[in-house]
Coordinates of N, CA and C in Angstrom, one line a residue:
M25 N -19.3 20.4 -25.9 CA -20.1 21.5 -25.4 C -21.1 21.1 -24.3
A26 N -21.5 22.0 -23.5 CA -22.5 21.7 -22.5 C -23.8 21.5 -23.2
D27 N -24.7 20.6 -22.6 CA -26.0 20.4 -23.3 C -27.0 21.5 -22.9
E28 N -28.2 21.2 -23.3 CA -29.3 22.2 -23.1 C -29.5 22.5 -21.6
K29 N -28.9 21.8 -20.7 CA -29.1 22.0 -19.3 C -27.9 22.8 -18.7
G30 N -27.3 23.6 -19.5 CA -26.1 24.4 -19.1 C -26.5 25.6 -18.2
V31 N -25.5 26.3 -17.7 CA -25.6 27.4 -16.8 C -26.4 28.5 -17.4
E32 N -26.0 28.9 -18.7 CA -26.7 30.0 -19.3 C -28.2 29.8 -19.5
Q33 N -28.6 28.6 -19.8 CA -30.0 28.3 -19.9 C -30.8 28.4 -18.6
A34 N -30.1 28.0 -17.5 CA -30.7 28.1 -16.2 C -30.9 29.5 -15.8
L35 N -29.9 30.4 -16.1 CA -30.0 31.8 -15.8 C -31.1 32.4 -16.7
D36 N -31.2 32.0 -18.0 CA -32.3 32.5 -18.9 C -33.6 32.2 -18.3
R37 N -33.8 31.1 -17.7 CA -35.1 30.8 -17.1 C -35.4 31.7 -15.9
L38 N -34.4 31.9 -15.1 CA -34.6 32.8 -14.0 C -34.8 34.3 -14.5
H39 N -34.2 34.7 -15.5 CA -34.4 36.0 -16.0 C -35.8 36.2 -16.5
E40 N -36.3 35.2 -17.2 CA -37.7 35.2 -17.7 C -38.7 35.2 -16.6
T41 N -38.4 34.5 -15.5 CA -39.2 34.5 -14.3 C -39.3 35.9 -13.7
G42 N -38.1 36.6 -13.7 CA -38.0 38.0 -13.2 C -38.8 39.0 -14.1
E43 N -38.9 38.7 -15.4 CA -39.7 39.5 -16.3 C -41.1 39.3 -16.1
D44 N -41.5 38.1 -15.8 CA -42.9 37.7 -15.7 C -43.6 38.1 -14.4
K45 N -42.8 38.3 -13.4 CA -43.3 38.5 -12.0 C -42.7 39.8 -11.4
D46 N -43.6 40.5 -10.6 CA -43.1 41.6 -9.8 C -42.2 41.1 -8.7
K47 N -42.5 40.0 -8.1 CA -41.7 39.3 -7.0 C -41.4 37.9 -7.4
V48 N -40.2 37.5 -7.2 CA -39.8 36.1 -7.6 C -39.5 35.4 -6.2
S49 N -40.2 34.4 -6.0 CA -40.0 33.7 -4.7 C -39.1 32.5 -4.9
V50 N -38.6 32.0 -3.8 CA -37.8 30.8 -3.9 C -38.5 29.6 -4.6
G51 N -39.8 29.5 -4.3 CA -40.6 28.5 -4.9 C -40.7 28.7 -6.5
D52 N -40.7 30.0 -6.9 CA -40.6 30.3 -8.4 C -39.3 29.8 -8.9
V53 N -38.2 30.0 -8.2 CA -36.9 29.6 -8.7 C -36.9 28.0 -8.8
V54 N -37.3 27.4 -7.7 CA -37.4 25.9 -7.8 C -38.2 25.4 -8.9
E55 N -39.3 26.0 -9.1 CA -40.2 25.6 -10.3 C -39.5 25.9 -11.6
A56 N -38.9 27.0 -11.7 CA -38.2 27.3 -13.0 C -37.0 26.4 -13.3
L57 N -36.3 25.9 -12.3 CA -35.1 25.1 -12.4 C -35.4 23.6 -12.2
G58 N -36.5 23.3 -11.7 CA -36.8 21.9 -11.2 C -36.5 20.8 -12.1
D59 N -36.7 20.9 -13.4 CA -36.5 19.8 -14.3 C -35.1 19.8 -14.9
R60 N -34.2 20.6 -14.3 CA -32.9 20.7 -14.8 C -31.8 19.9 -14.0
G61 N -32.3 19.1 -13.0 CA -31.4 18.4 -12.2 C -31.1 19.2 -10.9
Y62 N -30.2 18.6 -10.1 CA -29.9 19.2 -8.8 C -29.0 20.4 -8.9
G63 N -28.1 20.3 -9.8 CA -27.0 21.4 -9.9 C -27.5 22.8 -9.8
P64 N -28.4 23.2 -10.6 CA -28.9 24.6 -10.6 C -29.5 25.0 -9.2
L65 N -30.1 24.0 -8.5 CA -30.7 24.3 -7.2 C -29.6 24.6 -6.2
L66 N -28.4 24.2 -6.5 CA -27.2 24.5 -5.6 C -26.5 25.7 -6.1
F67 N -26.1 25.7 -7.4 CA -25.2 26.8 -7.8 C -25.9 28.1 -7.9
V68 N -27.2 28.2 -8.2 CA -27.9 29.5 -8.4 C -27.9 30.2 -7.0
P69 N -28.4 29.6 -5.9 CA -28.4 30.3 -4.7 C -26.9 30.7 -4.2
A70 N -26.0 29.8 -4.5 CA -24.6 30.1 -4.2 C -24.1 31.3 -5.0
L71 N -24.4 31.3 -6.3 CA -24.0 32.5 -7.1 C -24.7 33.8 -6.6
I72 N -25.9 33.7 -6.2 CA -26.7 34.8 -5.7 C -26.0 35.3 -4.5
E73 N -25.5 34.4 -3.6 CA -24.8 34.9 -2.4 C -23.5 35.5 -2.7
I74 N -22.8 35.0 -3.8 CA -21.5 35.6 -4.2 C -21.7 37.0 -4.8
S75 N -22.9 37.2 -5.4 CA -23.2 38.5 -6.0 C -23.4 39.6 -5.0
P76 N -23.6 40.8 -5.3 CA -23.8 41.9 -4.3 C -25.0 41.6 -3.4
I77 N -26.0 40.8 -3.9 CA -27.1 40.5 -3.0 C -26.6 39.8 -1.7
G78 N -25.5 39.1 -1.8 CA -25.0 38.4 -0.6 C -24.5 39.3 0.5
G79 N -24.4 40.6 0.2 CA -23.9 41.6 1.2 C -25.1 42.1 2.0
I80 N -26.3 41.7 1.7 CA -27.5 42.1 2.5 C -27.5 41.2 3.8
P81 N -27.6 41.8 5.0 CA -27.6 41.0 6.2 C -28.6 39.9 6.2
A82 N -28.3 38.7 6.6 CA -29.1 37.5 6.8 C -29.3 36.8 5.4
V83 N -29.1 37.4 4.3 CA -29.3 36.7 3.0 C -28.3 35.5 2.9
P84 N -27.0 35.6 3.3 CA -26.2 34.4 3.2 C -26.7 33.2 4.0
S85 N -27.2 33.5 5.2 CA -27.7 32.4 6.1 C -29.0 31.8 5.5
I86 N -29.8 32.6 5.0 CA -31.1 32.1 4.4 C -30.8 31.2 3.2
L87 N -29.9 31.7 2.3 CA -29.5 30.9 1.2 C -28.8 29.6 1.6
A88 N -28.0 29.7 2.6 CA -27.3 28.5 3.1 C -28.4 27.4 3.6
L89 N -29.4 27.9 4.3 CA -30.5 27.0 4.8 C -31.2 26.4 3.6
I90 N -31.5 27.2 2.6 CA -32.1 26.6 1.4 C -31.2 25.6 0.7
I91 N -30.0 25.9 0.5 CA -29.0 25.0 -0.1 C -28.9 23.7 0.7
A92 N -28.8 23.8 2.1 CA -28.7 22.7 2.9 C -29.9 21.8 2.8
L93 N -31.1 22.3 2.7 CA -32.3 21.5 2.5 C -32.2 20.7 1.2
F94 N -31.8 21.4 0.2 CA -31.6 20.7 -1.1 C -30.5 19.6 -1.0
A95 N -29.4 19.9 -0.3 CA -28.3 19.0 -0.2 C -28.7 17.7 0.5
V96 N -29.4 17.9 1.6 CA -29.9 16.7 2.4 C -30.7 15.8 1.5
Q97 N -31.6 16.4 0.7 CA -32.5 15.6 -0.2 C -31.7 14.9 -1.3
I98 N -30.6 15.6 -1.8 CA -29.8 15.0 -2.8 C -29.1 13.8 -2.1
A99 N -28.5 14.0 -0.9 CA -27.8 12.9 -0.2 C -28.7 11.7 0.0
L100 N -30.0 12.0 0.2 CA -30.9 10.9 0.5 C -31.5 10.3 -0.8
G101 N -31.1 10.8 -2.0 CA -31.6 10.3 -3.2 C -32.9 10.7 -3.7
R102 N -33.5 11.8 -3.1 CA -34.8 12.2 -3.5 C -34.8 12.8 -4.9
E103 N -35.8 12.5 -5.7 CA -35.9 13.0 -7.0 C -36.5 14.4 -7.1
K104 N -37.6 14.7 -6.3 CA -38.3 15.9 -6.3 C -37.9 16.7 -5.1
M105 N -37.5 18.0 -5.3 CA -37.1 18.8 -4.1 C -38.3 19.4 -3.4
W106 N -38.2 19.4 -2.1 CA -39.2 20.0 -1.2 C -38.6 21.1 -0.4
L107 N -39.4 22.2 -0.1 CA -39.0 23.2 0.8 C -40.3 23.6 1.6
P108 N -40.0 24.0 2.9 CA -41.2 24.4 3.7 C -41.7 25.7 3.1
G109 N -43.0 25.9 3.4 CA -43.7 27.1 2.9 C -43.0 28.4 3.1
F110 N -42.5 28.6 4.4 CA -41.9 29.9 4.7 C -40.7 30.2 3.9
L111 N -40.0 29.2 3.5 CA -38.8 29.4 2.6 C -39.3 29.5 1.1
R112 N -40.3 28.7 0.7 CA -40.8 28.8 -0.7 C -41.3 30.2 -1.0
N113 N -41.8 30.9 0.1 CA -42.4 32.2 -0.1 C -41.5 33.4 0.0
L114 N -40.2 33.2 0.4 CA -39.2 34.3 0.4 C -39.0 34.8 -1.0
S115 N -38.9 36.1 -1.1 CA -38.8 36.6 -2.5 C -37.9 37.9 -2.6
V116 N -37.5 38.1 -3.8 CA -36.9 39.4 -4.2 C -37.7 40.0 -5.4
T117 N -37.4 41.2 -5.7 CA -38.2 41.8 -6.8 C -37.7 41.2 -8.1
G118 N -38.6 41.2 -9.1 CA -38.3 40.6 -10.4 C -37.2 41.4 -11.0
D119 N -37.2 42.7 -10.8 CA -36.1 43.6 -11.3 C -34.7 43.2 -10.7
R120 N -34.7 42.9 -9.5 CA -33.4 42.5 -8.8 C -32.9 41.2 -9.4
M121 N -33.9 40.3 -9.6 CA -33.5 39.0 -10.2 C -33.0 39.1 -11.6
K122 N -33.6 40.0 -12.4 CA -33.1 40.3 -13.8 C -31.7 40.9 -13.8
R123 N -31.5 41.8 -12.9 CA -30.2 42.5 -12.8 C -29.1 41.4 -12.4
A124 N -29.4 40.6 -11.4 CA -28.5 39.6 -11.0 C -28.1 38.6 -12.1
T125 N -29.2 38.1 -12.8 CA -28.9 37.2 -13.9 C -28.2 37.8 -15.1
D126 N -28.5 39.1 -15.3 CA -27.8 39.8 -16.4 C -26.3 39.8 -16.1
K127 N -25.9 40.1 -14.8 CA -24.5 40.2 -14.5 C -23.8 38.9 -14.5
L128 N -24.5 37.8 -14.3 CA -23.9 36.5 -14.3 C -23.9 35.8 -15.7
Q129 N -24.6 36.4 -16.7 CA -24.6 35.8 -18.0 C -23.3 35.6 -18.7
P130 N -22.4 36.6 -18.7 CA -21.1 36.4 -19.3 C -20.3 35.2 -18.7
V131 N -20.4 35.1 -17.4 CA -19.7 34.0 -16.7 C -20.3 32.7 -17.1
A132 N -21.6 32.7 -17.2 CA -22.4 31.5 -17.6 C -22.0 31.0 -19.0
R133 N -21.9 31.9 -19.9 CA -21.5 31.5 -21.3 C -20.1 30.9 -21.3
W134 N -19.2 31.5 -20.5 CA -17.8 31.0 -20.4 C -17.8 29.6 -19.8
L135 N -18.5 29.5 -18.7 CA -18.6 28.1 -18.1 C -19.1 27.1 -19.0
D136 N -20.2 27.4 -19.7 CA -20.8 26.4 -20.6 C -19.8 26.0 -21.7
R137 N -19.0 27.0 -22.1 CA -18.1 26.7 -23.2 C -16.9 25.8 -22.8
W138 N -16.4 26.0 -21.6 CA -15.1 25.4 -21.2 C -15.2 24.3 -20.2
F139 N -16.4 24.1 -19.5 CA -16.4 23.1 -18.5 C -17.5 22.1 -18.8
H140 N -17.1 20.9 -19.1 CA -18.1 19.8 -19.4 C -17.4 18.5 -19.6
G141 N -17.9 17.4 -19.1 CA -17.5 16.1 -19.4 C -16.1 15.6 -19.1
R142 N -15.4 16.3 -18.2 CA -14.0 15.9 -17.9 C -14.1 15.1 -16.6
L143 N -13.2 14.1 -16.5 CA -13.2 13.2 -15.3 C -14.6 12.8 -14.9
E144 N -15.3 12.2 -15.8 CA -16.7 12.0 -15.5 C -17.0 11.0 -14.4
W145 N -16.0 10.2 -14.0 CA -16.2 9.3 -12.9 C -16.3 10.1 -11.6
L146 N -15.8 11.3 -11.6 CA -15.9 12.2 -10.4 C -17.3 12.9 -10.3
A147 N -18.0 12.7 -11.4 CA -19.4 13.3 -11.4 C -20.4 12.2 -11.3
S148 N -20.1 11.0 -10.8 CA -21.0 9.9 -10.7 C -22.0 10.2 -9.5
D149 N -23.1 9.4 -9.5 CA -24.1 9.6 -8.5 C -23.6 9.4 -7.1
K150 N -22.7 8.5 -6.9 CA -22.2 8.2 -5.6 C -21.3 9.4 -5.1
V151 N -20.5 10.0 -6.0 CA -19.7 11.1 -5.6 C -20.6 12.3 -5.4
L152 N -21.7 12.5 -6.2 CA -22.6 13.6 -5.9 C -23.2 13.5 -4.5
R153 N -23.5 12.3 -4.1 CA -24.1 12.2 -2.7 C -23.1 12.5 -1.7
V154 N -21.8 12.1 -1.9 CA -20.8 12.5 -0.9 C -20.6 14.0 -0.9
A155 N -20.6 14.6 -2.1 CA -20.5 16.1 -2.2 C -21.7 16.8 -1.5
A156 N -22.9 16.2 -1.6 CA -24.1 16.7 -0.9 C -24.0 16.8 0.6
V157 N -23.4 15.7 1.1 CA -23.2 15.7 2.6 C -22.2 16.8 3.0
L158 N -21.1 16.9 2.2 CA -20.1 18.0 2.5 C -20.8 19.4 2.3
I159 N -21.7 19.5 1.4 CA -22.4 20.8 1.2 C -23.1 21.2 2.5
V160 N -23.8 20.2 3.1 CA -24.5 20.5 4.3 C -23.6 21.1 5.4
F161 N -22.4 20.5 5.5 CA -21.4 21.1 6.5 C -20.9 22.5 6.1
L162 N -20.7 22.7 4.8 CA -20.3 24.0 4.3 C -21.4 25.0 4.6
C163 N -22.7 24.6 4.5 CA -23.8 25.5 4.8 C -23.8 25.9 6.3
L164 N -23.4 24.9 7.1 CA -23.4 25.2 8.6 C -22.3 26.2 8.9
S165 N -21.3 26.4 8.1 CA -20.2 27.4 8.3 C -20.7 28.8 8.0
V166 N -21.7 28.9 7.2 CA -22.1 30.3 6.7 C -22.5 31.2 7.8
P167 N -23.5 30.9 8.7 CA -23.9 31.9 9.7 C -22.8 32.5 10.5
P168 N -21.8 31.7 11.0 CA -20.8 32.4 11.8 C -19.9 33.3 10.8
L169 N -19.6 32.8 9.6 CA -18.8 33.5 8.7 C -19.5 34.8 8.2
E170 N -20.8 34.9 8.3 CA -21.5 36.0 7.9 C -21.2 37.3 8.7
L171 N -20.7 37.0 9.9 CA -20.3 38.1 10.8 C -19.2 39.0 10.2
L172 N -18.4 38.4 9.4 CA -17.3 39.1 8.7 C -17.8 39.4 7.2
P173 N -17.8 40.6 6.8 CA -18.3 40.9 5.5 C -17.7 40.0 4.4
F174 N -18.6 39.4 3.6 CA -18.3 38.5 2.5 C -17.4 37.3 2.8
A175 N -17.2 37.0 4.1 CA -16.4 35.8 4.4 C -17.2 34.5 4.0
S176 N -18.5 34.6 4.0 CA -19.3 33.4 3.6 C -19.2 33.1 2.1
T177 N -18.5 33.9 1.4 CA -18.2 33.7 0.0 C -17.4 32.4 -0.2
A178 N -16.5 32.1 0.8 CA -15.6 30.9 0.6 C -16.4 29.6 0.6
P179 N -17.3 29.3 1.5 CA -18.0 28.1 1.4 C -19.0 28.1 0.2
M180 N -19.5 29.3 -0.1 CA -20.4 29.4 -1.3 C -19.7 29.1 -2.6
A181 N -18.4 29.5 -2.7 CA -17.7 29.2 -3.9 C -17.5 27.7 -4.1
A182 N -17.3 27.0 -3.0 CA -17.2 25.5 -3.1 C -18.5 24.9 -3.5
I183 N -19.6 25.4 -2.9 CA -21.0 24.9 -3.2 C -21.3 25.2 -4.7
A184 N -20.9 26.4 -5.1 CA -21.2 26.8 -6.6 C -20.4 25.8 -7.5
S185 N -19.2 25.5 -7.1 CA -18.4 24.5 -7.9 C -19.1 23.1 -7.9
F186 N -19.6 22.7 -6.8 CA -20.3 21.4 -6.8 C -21.5 21.4 -7.6
G187 N -22.3 22.5 -7.5 CA -23.5 22.7 -8.3 C -23.2 22.7 -9.8
L188 N -22.2 23.4 -10.1 CA -21.8 23.5 -11.6 C -21.4 22.1 -12.1
A189 N -20.6 21.4 -11.2 CA -20.1 20.1 -11.6 C -21.3 19.2 -11.8
M190 N -22.4 19.3 -11.0 CA -23.5 18.4 -11.2 C -24.3 18.8 -12.4
T191 N -24.4 20.1 -12.7 CA -25.1 20.6 -13.9 C -24.4 20.2 -15.2
L192 N -23.1 20.4 -15.2 CA -22.3 20.1 -16.4 C -21.7 18.7 -16.5
R193 N -21.9 17.9 -15.4 CA -21.3 16.6 -15.3 C -19.8 16.7 -15.6
D194 N -19.2 17.6 -14.8 CA -17.7 17.8 -15.0 C -17.0 17.4 -13.7
G195 N -16.2 16.3 -13.8 CA -15.5 15.9 -12.6 C -14.4 16.8 -12.2
L196 N -13.8 17.6 -13.1 CA -12.8 18.5 -12.7 C -13.4 19.6 -11.8
L197 N -14.6 20.1 -12.1 CA -15.2 21.0 -11.2 C -15.6 20.4 -9.9
M198 N -15.9 19.1 -9.9 CA -16.2 18.4 -8.7 C -14.9 18.4 -7.8
A199 N -13.8 18.1 -8.4 CA -12.5 18.1 -7.7 C -12.2 19.5 -7.1
L200 N -12.5 20.5 -7.9 CA -12.3 21.9 -7.5 C -13.2 22.2 -6.3
G201 N -14.5 21.7 -6.3 CA -15.3 21.8 -5.1 C -14.8 21.2 -3.9
F202 N -14.2 20.0 -4.0 CA -13.6 19.4 -2.8 C -12.4 20.2 -2.4
A203 N -11.6 20.7 -3.3 CA -10.4 21.5 -2.9 C -10.8 22.8 -2.3
L204 N -11.8 23.5 -2.8 CA -12.3 24.7 -2.2 C -12.9 24.4 -0.8
S205 N -13.5 23.2 -0.6 CA -14.0 22.9 0.7 C -12.9 22.8 1.7
L206 N -11.8 22.1 1.3 CA -10.6 22.1 2.2 C -10.1 23.5 2.5
A207 N -10.1 24.3 1.5 CA -9.6 25.7 1.7 C -10.5 26.4 2.7
T208 N -11.8 26.2 2.6 CA -12.8 26.8 3.5 C -12.6 26.4 4.9
V209 N -12.3 25.1 5.1 CA -12.0 24.6 6.5 C -10.8 25.3 7.0
A210 N -9.7 25.4 6.2 CA -8.5 26.0 6.6 C -8.7 27.5 7.0
V211 N -9.5 28.2 6.2 CA -9.8 29.6 6.5 C -10.6 29.7 7.8
G212 N -11.6 28.8 7.9 CA -12.4 28.8 9.2 C -11.5 28.6 10.4
F213 N -10.6 27.6 10.3 CA -9.8 27.4 11.5 C -8.8 28.5 11.7
G214 N -8.4 29.2 10.6 CA -7.6 30.4 10.8 C -8.3 31.5 11.5
L215 N -9.6 31.7 11.1 CA -10.4 32.7 11.8 C -10.7 32.4 13.2
I216 N -10.9 31.1 13.5 CA -11.2 30.7 14.9 C -10.0 30.9 15.7
G217 N -8.8 30.5 15.1 CA -7.6 30.5 15.9 C -7.0 31.9 16.0
G218 N -7.6 32.9 15.3 CA -7.2 34.3 15.4 C -6.1 34.6 14.5
G219 N -5.7 33.8 13.6 CA -4.6 34.1 12.7 C -4.9 33.9 11.4

């Protein structure tokens, strides 16, 4: 089973933050998830983008910027995550945060039950750093993909897989992240090529 740092527990923390505050800032999210490792800082914004909130114009690009900042720091081996003030202060209502986490809870329970500890060598620190570099490139693909409704979901699915792999130390999810990254590149070239 997944340990106390599973997906469901990360969402519980965010839900509690939404209950405690009228507005939940990115800084509040980082603070709520900060001691849980890098994974939640990647998968939570990616899951938010995949949720209906991701349909709000500019939200996918803002989330991609936040994820990219975290990914660069992961690739560089930083232990404490930093964000500039203007990003730390971006917020959603506490009610919206609670609704989003409520919708994601069943998926989180399922993930925690079935995904953990497989192909652990693929969840090593060196592989995590390689994945972090790839995540930066995936984030760069989001703004142009945002022009097509929900097209930015493709790179965010790969990022969510990487973040989940980091959280659950699951190498199979890490492999899925690499596969989804390749699929995202193929989709991107297909869109650019017009076919």
